[in-house]
GROMACS .gro file of N, CA and C in nm:
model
  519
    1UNK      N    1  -0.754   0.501   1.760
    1UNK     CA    2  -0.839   0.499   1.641
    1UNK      C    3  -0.932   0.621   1.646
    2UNK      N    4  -0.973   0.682   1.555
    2UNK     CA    5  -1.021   0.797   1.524
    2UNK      C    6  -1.181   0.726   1.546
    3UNK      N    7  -1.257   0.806   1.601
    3UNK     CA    8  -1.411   0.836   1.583
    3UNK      C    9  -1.473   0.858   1.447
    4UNK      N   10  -1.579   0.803   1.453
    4UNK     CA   11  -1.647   0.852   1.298
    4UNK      C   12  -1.662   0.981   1.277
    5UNK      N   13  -1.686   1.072   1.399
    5UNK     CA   14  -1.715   1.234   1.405
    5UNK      C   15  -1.579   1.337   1.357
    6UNK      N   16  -1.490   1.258   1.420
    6UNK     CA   17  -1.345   1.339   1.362
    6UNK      C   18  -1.302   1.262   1.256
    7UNK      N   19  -1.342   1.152   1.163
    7UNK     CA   20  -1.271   1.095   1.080
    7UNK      C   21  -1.389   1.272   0.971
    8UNK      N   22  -1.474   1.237   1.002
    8UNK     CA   23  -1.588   1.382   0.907
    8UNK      C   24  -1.544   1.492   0.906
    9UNK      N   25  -1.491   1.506   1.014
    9UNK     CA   26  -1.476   1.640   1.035
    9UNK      C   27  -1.340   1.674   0.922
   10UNK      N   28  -1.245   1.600   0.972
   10UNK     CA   29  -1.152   1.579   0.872
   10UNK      C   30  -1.159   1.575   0.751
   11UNK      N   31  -1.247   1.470   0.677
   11UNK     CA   32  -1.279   1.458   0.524
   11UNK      C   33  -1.343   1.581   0.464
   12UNK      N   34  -1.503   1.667   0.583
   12UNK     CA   35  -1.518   1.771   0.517
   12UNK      C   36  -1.419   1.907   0.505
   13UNK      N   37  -1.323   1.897   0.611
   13UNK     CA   38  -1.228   2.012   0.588
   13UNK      C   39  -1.199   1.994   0.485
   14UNK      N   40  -1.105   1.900   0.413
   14UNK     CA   41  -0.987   1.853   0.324
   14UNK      C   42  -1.102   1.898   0.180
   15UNK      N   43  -1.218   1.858   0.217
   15UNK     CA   44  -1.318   1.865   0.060
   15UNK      C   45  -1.369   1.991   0.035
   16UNK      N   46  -1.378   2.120   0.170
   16UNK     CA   47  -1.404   2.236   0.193
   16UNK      C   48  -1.269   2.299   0.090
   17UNK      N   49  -1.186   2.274   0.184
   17UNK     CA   50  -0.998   2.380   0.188
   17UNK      C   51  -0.938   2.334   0.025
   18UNK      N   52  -0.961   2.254  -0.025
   18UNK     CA   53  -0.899   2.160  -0.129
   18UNK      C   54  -0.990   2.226  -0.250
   19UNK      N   55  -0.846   2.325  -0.382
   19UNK     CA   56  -0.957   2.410  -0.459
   19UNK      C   57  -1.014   2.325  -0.537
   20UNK      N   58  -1.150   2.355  -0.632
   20UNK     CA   59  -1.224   2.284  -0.729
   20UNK      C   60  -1.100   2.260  -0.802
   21UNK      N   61  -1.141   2.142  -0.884
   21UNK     CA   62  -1.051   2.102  -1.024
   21UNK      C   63  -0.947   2.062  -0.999
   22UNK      N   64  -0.918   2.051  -0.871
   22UNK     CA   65  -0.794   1.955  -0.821
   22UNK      C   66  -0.800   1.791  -0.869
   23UNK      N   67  -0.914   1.762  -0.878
   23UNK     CA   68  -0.916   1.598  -0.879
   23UNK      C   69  -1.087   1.585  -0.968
   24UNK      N   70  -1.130   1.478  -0.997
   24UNK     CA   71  -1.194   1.463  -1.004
   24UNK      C   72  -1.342   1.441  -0.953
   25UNK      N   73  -1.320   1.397  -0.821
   25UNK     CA   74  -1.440   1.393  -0.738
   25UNK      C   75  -1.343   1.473  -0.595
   26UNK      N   76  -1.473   1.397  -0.483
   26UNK     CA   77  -1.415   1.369  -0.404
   26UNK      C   78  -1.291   1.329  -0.345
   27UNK      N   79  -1.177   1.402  -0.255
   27UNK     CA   80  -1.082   1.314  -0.188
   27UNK      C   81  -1.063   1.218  -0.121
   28UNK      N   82  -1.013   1.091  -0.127
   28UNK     CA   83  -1.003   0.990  -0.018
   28UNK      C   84  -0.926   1.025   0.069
   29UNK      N   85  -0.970   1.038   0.196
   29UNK     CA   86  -0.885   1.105   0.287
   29UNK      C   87  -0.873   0.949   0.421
   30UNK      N   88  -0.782   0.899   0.418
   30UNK     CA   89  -0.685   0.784   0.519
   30UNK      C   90  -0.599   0.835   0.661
   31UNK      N   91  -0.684   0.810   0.744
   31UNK     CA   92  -0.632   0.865   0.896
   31UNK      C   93  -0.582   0.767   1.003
   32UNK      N   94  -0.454   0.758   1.040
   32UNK     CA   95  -0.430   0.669   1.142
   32UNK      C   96  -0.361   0.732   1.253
   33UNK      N   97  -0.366   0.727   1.333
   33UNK     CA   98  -0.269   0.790   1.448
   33UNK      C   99  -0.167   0.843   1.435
   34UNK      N  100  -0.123   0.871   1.345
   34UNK     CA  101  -0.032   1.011   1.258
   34UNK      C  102   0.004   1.051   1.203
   35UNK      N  103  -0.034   0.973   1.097
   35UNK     CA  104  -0.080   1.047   0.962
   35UNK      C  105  -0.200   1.061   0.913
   36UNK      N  106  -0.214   1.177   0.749
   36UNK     CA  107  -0.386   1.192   0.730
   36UNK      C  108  -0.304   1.190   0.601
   37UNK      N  109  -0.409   1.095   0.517
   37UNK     CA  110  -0.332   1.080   0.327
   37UNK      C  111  -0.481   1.142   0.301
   38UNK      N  112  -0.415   1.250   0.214
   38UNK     CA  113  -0.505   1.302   0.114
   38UNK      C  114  -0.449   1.235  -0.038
   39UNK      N  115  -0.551   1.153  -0.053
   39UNK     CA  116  -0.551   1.103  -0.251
   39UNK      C  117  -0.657   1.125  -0.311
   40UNK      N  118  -0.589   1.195  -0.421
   40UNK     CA  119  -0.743   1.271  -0.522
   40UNK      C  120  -0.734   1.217  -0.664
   41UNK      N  121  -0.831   1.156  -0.720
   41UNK     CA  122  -0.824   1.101  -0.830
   41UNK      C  123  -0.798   1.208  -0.919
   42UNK      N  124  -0.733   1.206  -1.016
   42UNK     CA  125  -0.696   1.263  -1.185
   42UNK      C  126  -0.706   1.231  -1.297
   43UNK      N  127  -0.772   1.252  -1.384
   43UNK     CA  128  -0.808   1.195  -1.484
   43UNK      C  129  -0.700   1.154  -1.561
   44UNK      N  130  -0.766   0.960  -1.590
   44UNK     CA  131  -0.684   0.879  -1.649
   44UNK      C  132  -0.641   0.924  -1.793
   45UNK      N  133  -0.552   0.864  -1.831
   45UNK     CA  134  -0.514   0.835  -1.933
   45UNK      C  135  -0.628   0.859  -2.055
   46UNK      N  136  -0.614   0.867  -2.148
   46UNK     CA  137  -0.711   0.804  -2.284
   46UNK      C  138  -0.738   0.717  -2.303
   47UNK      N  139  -0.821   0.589  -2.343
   47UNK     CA  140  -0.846   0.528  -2.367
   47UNK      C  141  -0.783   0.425  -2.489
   48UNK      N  142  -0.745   0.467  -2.543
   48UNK     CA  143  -0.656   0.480  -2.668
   48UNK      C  144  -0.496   0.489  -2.653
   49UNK      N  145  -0.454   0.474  -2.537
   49UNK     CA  146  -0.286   0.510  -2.502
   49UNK      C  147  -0.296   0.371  -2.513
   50UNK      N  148  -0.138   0.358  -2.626
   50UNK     CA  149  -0.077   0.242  -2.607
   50UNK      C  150  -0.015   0.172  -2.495
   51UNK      N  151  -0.023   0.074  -2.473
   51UNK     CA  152   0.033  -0.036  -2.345
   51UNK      C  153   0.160   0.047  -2.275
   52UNK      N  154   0.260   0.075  -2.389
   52UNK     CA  155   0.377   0.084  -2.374
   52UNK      C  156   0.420   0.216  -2.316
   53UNK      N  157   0.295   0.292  -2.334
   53UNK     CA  158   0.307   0.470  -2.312
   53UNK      C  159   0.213   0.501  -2.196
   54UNK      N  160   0.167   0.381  -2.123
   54UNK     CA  161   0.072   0.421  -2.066
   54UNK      C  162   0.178   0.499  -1.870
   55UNK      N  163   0.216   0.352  -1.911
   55UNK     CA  164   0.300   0.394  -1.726
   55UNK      C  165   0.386   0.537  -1.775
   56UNK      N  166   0.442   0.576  -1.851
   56UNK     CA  167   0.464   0.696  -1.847
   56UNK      C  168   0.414   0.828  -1.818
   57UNK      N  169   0.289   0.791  -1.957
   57UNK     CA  170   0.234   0.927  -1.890
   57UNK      C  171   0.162   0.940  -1.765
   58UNK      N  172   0.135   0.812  -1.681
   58UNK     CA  173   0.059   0.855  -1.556
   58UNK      C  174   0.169   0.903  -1.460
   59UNK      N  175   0.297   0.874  -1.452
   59UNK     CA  176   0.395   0.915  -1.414
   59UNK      C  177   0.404   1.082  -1.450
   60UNK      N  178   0.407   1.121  -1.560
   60UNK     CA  179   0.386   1.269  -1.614
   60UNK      C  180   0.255   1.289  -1.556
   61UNK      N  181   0.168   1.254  -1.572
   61UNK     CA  182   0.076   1.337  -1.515
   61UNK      C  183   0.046   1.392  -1.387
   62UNK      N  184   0.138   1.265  -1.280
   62UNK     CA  185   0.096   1.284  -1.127
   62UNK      C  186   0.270   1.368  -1.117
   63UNK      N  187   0.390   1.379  -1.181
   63UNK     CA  188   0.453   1.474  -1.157
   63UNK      C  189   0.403   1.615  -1.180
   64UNK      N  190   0.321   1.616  -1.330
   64UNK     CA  191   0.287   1.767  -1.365
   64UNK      C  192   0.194   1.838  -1.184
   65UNK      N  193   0.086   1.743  -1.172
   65UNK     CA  194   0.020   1.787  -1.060
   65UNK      C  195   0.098   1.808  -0.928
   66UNK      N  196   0.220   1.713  -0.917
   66UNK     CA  197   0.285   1.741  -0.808
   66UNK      C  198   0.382   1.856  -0.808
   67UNK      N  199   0.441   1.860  -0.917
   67UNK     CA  200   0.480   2.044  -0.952
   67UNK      C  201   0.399   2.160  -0.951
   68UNK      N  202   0.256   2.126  -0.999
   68UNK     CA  203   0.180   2.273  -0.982
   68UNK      C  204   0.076   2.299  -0.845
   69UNK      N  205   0.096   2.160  -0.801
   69UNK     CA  206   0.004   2.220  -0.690
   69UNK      C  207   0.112   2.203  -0.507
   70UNK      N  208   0.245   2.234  -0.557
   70UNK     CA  209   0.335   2.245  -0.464
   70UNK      C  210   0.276   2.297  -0.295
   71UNK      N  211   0.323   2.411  -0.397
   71UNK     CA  212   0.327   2.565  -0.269
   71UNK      C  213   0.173   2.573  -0.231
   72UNK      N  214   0.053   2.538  -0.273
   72UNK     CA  215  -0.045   2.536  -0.242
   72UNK      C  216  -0.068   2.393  -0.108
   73UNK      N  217  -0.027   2.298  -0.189
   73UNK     CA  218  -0.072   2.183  -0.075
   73UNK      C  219   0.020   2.225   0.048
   74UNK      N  220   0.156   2.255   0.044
   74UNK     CA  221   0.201   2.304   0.138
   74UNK      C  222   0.147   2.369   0.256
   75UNK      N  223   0.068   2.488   0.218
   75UNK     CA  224   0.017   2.544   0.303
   75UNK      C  225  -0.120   2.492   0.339
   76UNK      N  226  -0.220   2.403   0.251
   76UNK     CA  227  -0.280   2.359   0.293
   76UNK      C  228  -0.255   2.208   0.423
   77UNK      N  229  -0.142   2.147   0.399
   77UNK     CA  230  -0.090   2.049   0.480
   77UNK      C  231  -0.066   2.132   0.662
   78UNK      N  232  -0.019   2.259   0.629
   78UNK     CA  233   0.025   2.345   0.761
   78UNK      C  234  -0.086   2.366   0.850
   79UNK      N  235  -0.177   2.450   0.710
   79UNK     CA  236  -0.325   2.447   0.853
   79UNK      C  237  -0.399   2.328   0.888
   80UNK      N  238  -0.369   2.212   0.819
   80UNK     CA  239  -0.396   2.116   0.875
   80UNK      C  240  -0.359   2.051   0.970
   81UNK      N  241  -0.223   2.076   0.963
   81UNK     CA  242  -0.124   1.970   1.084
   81UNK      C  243  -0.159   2.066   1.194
   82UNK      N  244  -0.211   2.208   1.192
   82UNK     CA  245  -0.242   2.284   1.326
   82UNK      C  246  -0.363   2.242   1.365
   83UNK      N  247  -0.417   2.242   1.311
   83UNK     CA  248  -0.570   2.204   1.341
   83UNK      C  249  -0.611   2.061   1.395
   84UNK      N  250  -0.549   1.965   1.294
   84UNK     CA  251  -0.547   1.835   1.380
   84UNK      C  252  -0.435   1.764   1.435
   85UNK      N  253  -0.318   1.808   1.448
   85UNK     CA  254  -0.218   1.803   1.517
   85UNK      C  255  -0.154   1.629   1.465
   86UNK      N  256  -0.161   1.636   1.295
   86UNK     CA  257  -0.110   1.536   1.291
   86UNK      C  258  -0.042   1.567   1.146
   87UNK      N  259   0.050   1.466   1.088
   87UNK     CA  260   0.172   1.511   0.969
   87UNK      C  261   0.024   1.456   0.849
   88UNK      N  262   0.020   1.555   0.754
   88UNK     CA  263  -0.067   1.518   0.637
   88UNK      C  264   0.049   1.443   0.491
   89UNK      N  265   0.016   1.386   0.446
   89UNK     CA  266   0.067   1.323   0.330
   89UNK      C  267  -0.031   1.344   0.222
   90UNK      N  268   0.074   1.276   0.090
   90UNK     CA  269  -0.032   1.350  -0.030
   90UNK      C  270   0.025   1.232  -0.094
   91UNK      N  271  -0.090   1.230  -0.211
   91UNK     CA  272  -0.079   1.129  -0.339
   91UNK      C  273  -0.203   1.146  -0.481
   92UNK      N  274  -0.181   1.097  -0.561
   92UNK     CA  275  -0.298   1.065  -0.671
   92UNK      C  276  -0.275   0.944  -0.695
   93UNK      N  277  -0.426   0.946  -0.738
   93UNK     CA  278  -0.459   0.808  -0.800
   93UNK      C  279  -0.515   0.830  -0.939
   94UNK      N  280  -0.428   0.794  -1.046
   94UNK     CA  281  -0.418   0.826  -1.176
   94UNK      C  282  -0.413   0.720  -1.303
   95UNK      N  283  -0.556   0.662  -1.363
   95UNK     CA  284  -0.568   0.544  -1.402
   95UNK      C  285  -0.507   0.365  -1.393
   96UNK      N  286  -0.584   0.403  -1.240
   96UNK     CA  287  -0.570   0.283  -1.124
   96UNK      C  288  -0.438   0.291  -1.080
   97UNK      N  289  -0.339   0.321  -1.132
   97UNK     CA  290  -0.219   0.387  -1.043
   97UNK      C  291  -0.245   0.476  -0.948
   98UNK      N  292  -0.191   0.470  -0.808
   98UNK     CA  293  -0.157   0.528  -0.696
   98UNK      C  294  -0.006   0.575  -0.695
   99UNK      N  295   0.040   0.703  -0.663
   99UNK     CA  296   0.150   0.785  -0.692
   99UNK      C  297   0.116   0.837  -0.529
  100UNK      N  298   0.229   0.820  -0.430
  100UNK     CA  299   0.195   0.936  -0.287
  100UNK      C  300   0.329   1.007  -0.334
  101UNK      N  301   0.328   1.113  -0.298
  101UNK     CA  302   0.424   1.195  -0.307
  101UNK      C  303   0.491   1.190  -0.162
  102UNK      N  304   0.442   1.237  -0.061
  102UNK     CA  305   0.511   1.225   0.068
  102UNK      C  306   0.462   1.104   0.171
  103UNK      N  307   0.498   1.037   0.224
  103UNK     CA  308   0.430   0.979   0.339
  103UNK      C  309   0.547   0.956   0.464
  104UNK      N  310   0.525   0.893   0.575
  104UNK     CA  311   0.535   0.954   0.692
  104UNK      C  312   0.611   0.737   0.686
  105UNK      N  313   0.744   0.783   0.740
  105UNK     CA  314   0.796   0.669   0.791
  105UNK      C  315   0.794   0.606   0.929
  106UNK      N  316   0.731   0.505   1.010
  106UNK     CA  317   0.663   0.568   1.134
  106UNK      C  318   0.797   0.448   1.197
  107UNK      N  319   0.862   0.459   1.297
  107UNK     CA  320   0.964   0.334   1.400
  107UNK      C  321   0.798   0.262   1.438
  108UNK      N  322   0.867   0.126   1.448
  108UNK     CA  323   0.742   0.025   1.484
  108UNK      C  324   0.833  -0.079   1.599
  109UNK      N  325   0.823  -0.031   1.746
  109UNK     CA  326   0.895  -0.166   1.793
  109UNK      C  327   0.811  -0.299   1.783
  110UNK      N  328   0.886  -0.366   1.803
  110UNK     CA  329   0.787  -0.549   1.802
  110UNK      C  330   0.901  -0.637   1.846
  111UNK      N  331   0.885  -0.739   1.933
  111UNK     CA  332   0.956  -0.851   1.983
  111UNK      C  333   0.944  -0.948   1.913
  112UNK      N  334   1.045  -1.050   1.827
  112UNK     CA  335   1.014  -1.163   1.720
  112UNK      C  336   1.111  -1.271   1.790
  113UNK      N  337   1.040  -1.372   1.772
  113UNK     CA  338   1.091  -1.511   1.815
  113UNK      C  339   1.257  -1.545   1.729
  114UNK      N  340   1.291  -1.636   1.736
  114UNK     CA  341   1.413  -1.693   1.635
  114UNK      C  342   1.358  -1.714   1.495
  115UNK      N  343   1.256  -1.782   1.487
  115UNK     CA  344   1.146  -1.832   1.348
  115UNK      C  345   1.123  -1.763   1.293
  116UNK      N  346   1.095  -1.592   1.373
  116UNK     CA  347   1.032  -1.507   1.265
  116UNK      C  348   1.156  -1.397   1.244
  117UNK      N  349   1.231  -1.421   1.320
  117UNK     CA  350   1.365  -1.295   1.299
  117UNK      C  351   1.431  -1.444   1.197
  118UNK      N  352   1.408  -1.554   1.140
  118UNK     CA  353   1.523  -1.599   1.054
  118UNK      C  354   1.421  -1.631   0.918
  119UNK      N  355   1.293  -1.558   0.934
  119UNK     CA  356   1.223  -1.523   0.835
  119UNK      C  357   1.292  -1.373   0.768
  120UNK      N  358   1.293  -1.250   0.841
  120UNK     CA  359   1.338  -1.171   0.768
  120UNK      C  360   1.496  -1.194   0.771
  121UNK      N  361   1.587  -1.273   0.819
  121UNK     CA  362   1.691  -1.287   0.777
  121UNK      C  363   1.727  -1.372   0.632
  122UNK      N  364   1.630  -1.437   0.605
  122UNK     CA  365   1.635  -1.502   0.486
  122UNK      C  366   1.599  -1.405   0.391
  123UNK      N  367   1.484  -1.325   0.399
  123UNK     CA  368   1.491  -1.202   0.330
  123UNK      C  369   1.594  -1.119   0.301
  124UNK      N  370   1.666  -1.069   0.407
  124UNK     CA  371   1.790  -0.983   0.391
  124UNK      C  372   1.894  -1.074   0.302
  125UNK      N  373   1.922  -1.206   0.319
  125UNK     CA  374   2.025  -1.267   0.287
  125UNK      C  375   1.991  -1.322   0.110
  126UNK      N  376   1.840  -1.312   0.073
  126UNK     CA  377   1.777  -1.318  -0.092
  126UNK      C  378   1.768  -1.172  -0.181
  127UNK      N  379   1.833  -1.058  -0.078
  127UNK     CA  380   1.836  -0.982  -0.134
  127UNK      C  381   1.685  -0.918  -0.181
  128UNK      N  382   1.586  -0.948  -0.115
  128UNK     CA  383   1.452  -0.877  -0.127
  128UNK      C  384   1.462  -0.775  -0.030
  129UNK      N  385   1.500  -0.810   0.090
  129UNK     CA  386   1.520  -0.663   0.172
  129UNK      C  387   1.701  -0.617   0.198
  130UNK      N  388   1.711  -0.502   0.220
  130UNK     CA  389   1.806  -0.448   0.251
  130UNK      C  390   1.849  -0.429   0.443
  131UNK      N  391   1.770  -0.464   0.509
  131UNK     CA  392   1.791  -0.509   0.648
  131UNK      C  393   1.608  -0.587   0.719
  132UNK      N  394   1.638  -0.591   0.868
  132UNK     CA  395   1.549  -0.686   0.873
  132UNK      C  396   1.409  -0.555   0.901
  133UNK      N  397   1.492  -0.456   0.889
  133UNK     CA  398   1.334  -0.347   0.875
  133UNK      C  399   1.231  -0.352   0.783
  134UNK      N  400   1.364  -0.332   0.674
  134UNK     CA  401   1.288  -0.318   0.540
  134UNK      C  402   1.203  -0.447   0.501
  135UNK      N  403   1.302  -0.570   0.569
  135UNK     CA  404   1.219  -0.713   0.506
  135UNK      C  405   1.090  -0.684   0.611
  136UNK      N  406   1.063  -0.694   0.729
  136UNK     CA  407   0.961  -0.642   0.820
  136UNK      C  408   0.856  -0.586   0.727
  137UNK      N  409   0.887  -0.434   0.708
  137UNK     CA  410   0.794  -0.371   0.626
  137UNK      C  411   0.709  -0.417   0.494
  138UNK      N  412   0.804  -0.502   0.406
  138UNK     CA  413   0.773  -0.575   0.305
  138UNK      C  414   0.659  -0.701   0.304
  139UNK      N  415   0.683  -0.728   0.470
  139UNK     CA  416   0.626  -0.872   0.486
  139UNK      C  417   0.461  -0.810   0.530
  140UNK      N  418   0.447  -0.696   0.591
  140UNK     CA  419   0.342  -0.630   0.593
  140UNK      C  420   0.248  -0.556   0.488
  141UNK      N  421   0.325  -0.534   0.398
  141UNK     CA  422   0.275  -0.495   0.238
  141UNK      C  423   0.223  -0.635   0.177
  142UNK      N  424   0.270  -0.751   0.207
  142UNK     CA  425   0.255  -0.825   0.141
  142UNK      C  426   0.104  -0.849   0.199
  143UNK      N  427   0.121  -0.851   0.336
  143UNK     CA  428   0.001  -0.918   0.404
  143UNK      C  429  -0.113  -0.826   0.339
  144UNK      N  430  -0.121  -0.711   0.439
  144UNK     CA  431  -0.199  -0.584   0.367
  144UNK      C  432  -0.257  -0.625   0.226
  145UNK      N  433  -0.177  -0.667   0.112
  145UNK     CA  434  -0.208  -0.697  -0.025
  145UNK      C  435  -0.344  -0.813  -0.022
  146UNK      N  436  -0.291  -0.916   0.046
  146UNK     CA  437  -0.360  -1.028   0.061
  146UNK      C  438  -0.464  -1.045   0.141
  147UNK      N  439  -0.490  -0.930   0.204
  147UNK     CA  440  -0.584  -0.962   0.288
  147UNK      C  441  -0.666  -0.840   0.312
  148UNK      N  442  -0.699  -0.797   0.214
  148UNK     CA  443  -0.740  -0.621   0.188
  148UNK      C  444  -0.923  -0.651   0.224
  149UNK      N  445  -0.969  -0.751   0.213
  149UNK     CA  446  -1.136  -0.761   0.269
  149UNK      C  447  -1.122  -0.745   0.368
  150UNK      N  448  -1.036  -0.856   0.411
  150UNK     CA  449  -1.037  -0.906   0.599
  150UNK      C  450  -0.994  -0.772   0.688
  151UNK      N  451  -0.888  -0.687   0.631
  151UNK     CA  452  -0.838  -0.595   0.723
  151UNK      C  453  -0.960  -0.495   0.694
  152UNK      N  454  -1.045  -0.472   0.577
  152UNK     CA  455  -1.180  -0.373   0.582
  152UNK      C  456  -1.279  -0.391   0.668
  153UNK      N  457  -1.331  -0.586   0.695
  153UNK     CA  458  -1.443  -0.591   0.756
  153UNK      C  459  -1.439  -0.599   0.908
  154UNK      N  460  -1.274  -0.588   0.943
  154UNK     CA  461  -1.195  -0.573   1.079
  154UNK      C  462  -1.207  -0.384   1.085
  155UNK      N  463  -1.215  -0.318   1.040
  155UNK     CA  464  -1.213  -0.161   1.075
  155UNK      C  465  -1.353  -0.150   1.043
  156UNK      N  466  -1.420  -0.195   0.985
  156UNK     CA  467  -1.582  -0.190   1.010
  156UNK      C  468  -1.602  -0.211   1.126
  157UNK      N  469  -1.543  -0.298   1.197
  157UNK     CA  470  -1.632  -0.407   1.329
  157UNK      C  471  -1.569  -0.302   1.446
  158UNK      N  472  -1.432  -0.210   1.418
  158UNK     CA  473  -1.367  -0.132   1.510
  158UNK      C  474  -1.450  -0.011   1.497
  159UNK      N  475  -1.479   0.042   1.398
  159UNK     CA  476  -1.600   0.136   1.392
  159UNK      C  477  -1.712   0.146   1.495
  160UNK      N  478  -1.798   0.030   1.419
  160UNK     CA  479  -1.893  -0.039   1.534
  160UNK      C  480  -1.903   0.009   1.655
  161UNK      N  481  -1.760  -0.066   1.713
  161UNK     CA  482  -1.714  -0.075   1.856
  161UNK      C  483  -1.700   0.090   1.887
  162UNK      N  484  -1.654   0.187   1.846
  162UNK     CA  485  -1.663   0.286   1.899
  162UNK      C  486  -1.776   0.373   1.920
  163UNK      N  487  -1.838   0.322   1.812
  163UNK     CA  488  -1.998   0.407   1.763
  163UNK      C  489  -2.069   0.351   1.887
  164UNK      N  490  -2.079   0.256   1.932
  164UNK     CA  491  -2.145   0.136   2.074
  164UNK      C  492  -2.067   0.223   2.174
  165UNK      N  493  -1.971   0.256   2.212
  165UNK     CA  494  -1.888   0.301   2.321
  165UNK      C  495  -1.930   0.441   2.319
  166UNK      N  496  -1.895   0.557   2.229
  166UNK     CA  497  -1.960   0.666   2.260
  166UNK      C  498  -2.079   0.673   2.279
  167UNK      N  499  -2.145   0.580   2.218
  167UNK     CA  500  -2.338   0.562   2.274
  167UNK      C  501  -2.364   0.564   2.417
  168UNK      N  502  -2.248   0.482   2.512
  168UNK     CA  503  -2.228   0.469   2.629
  168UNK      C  504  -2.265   0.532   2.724
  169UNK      N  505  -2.275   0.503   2.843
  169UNK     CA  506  -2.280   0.612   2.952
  169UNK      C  507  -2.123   0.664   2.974
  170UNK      N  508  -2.053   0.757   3.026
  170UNK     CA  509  -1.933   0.843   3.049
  170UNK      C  510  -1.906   0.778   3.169
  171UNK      N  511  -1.803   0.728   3.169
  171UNK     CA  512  -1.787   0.618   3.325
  171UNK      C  513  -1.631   0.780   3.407
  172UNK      N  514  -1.636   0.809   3.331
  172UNK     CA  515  -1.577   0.938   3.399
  172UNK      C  516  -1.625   1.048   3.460
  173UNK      N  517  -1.740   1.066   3.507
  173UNK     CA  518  -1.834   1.134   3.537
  173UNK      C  519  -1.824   1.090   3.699
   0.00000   0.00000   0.00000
């Protein structure tokens, strides 16, 4: 888990290196042990777009941005991955739609009982997943979905814990 000092250091690069008028504010910048998501809001829609036209054009809009700011994020992703030695990903968030353009597929081993391997086999076999990876992955999106306080006030309390630990004395000394 990242430190509060390098999660900063990180966010002010990305808000430094990242040109004006890219987004609307600030970037949300998401760091885990190997990947870093840069998502920059874009201005929504109109107010006035019909129901029916709406998922389109946010679709057009986060392609137009993902076509013009190609070759630029590119090289901004490069001096990043040198600098913090980890794969950067990209996305917008474009009237409450989230669009990532790249993200990082990570192998996850894990040991599952019979109960929970004939959980994602029931998955594979309903045709929601396409093997017991994908049902795996799915069953974690789901959770993630459902439990989006609990997993926040759990990386608060991991925060905490590190902010208390570097306070520490250096037991390596």
């Amino acid at each position: 888990m990242a430190t509060d000092d390098e999660t900063a250091q990180v966010h002010g690069w990305f808000t430094g290196r990242l040109p004006e008028g890219w987004f609307t504010g600030a970037p949300e910048i998401v760091r885990d042990r190997e990947e870093i998501a840069v998502l920059g809001t874009l201005p929504g829609p109109p107010e006035d777009t019909p129901e029916a036209e709406r998922g389109a054009l946010i679709e057009g809009l986060a392609r137009r941005f993902r076509e013009e700011t190609r070759e630029q994020r590119i090289e901004i992703a490069r001096e990043a991955e040198r600098k913090f030695r980890q794969k950067v990903s990209w996305g917008v968030v474009c009237g409450g739609e989230t669009v990532m353009f790249t993200t990082l597929s990570v192998p996850v081993m894990t040991r599952l009982r019979q109960s929970e391997r004939q959980v994602l086999d029931t998955l594979v076999a309903a045709g929601v997943a396409r093997s017991r990876s994908d049902a795996l992955a799915w069953c974690v999106r789901l959770v993630g979905r459902h439990t989006d306080t609990w997993l926040a006030d759990l990386r608060d309390a991991l925060q905490h814990v590190d902010r208390v630990r570097s306070s520490g004395p250096d037991v390596n000394s």
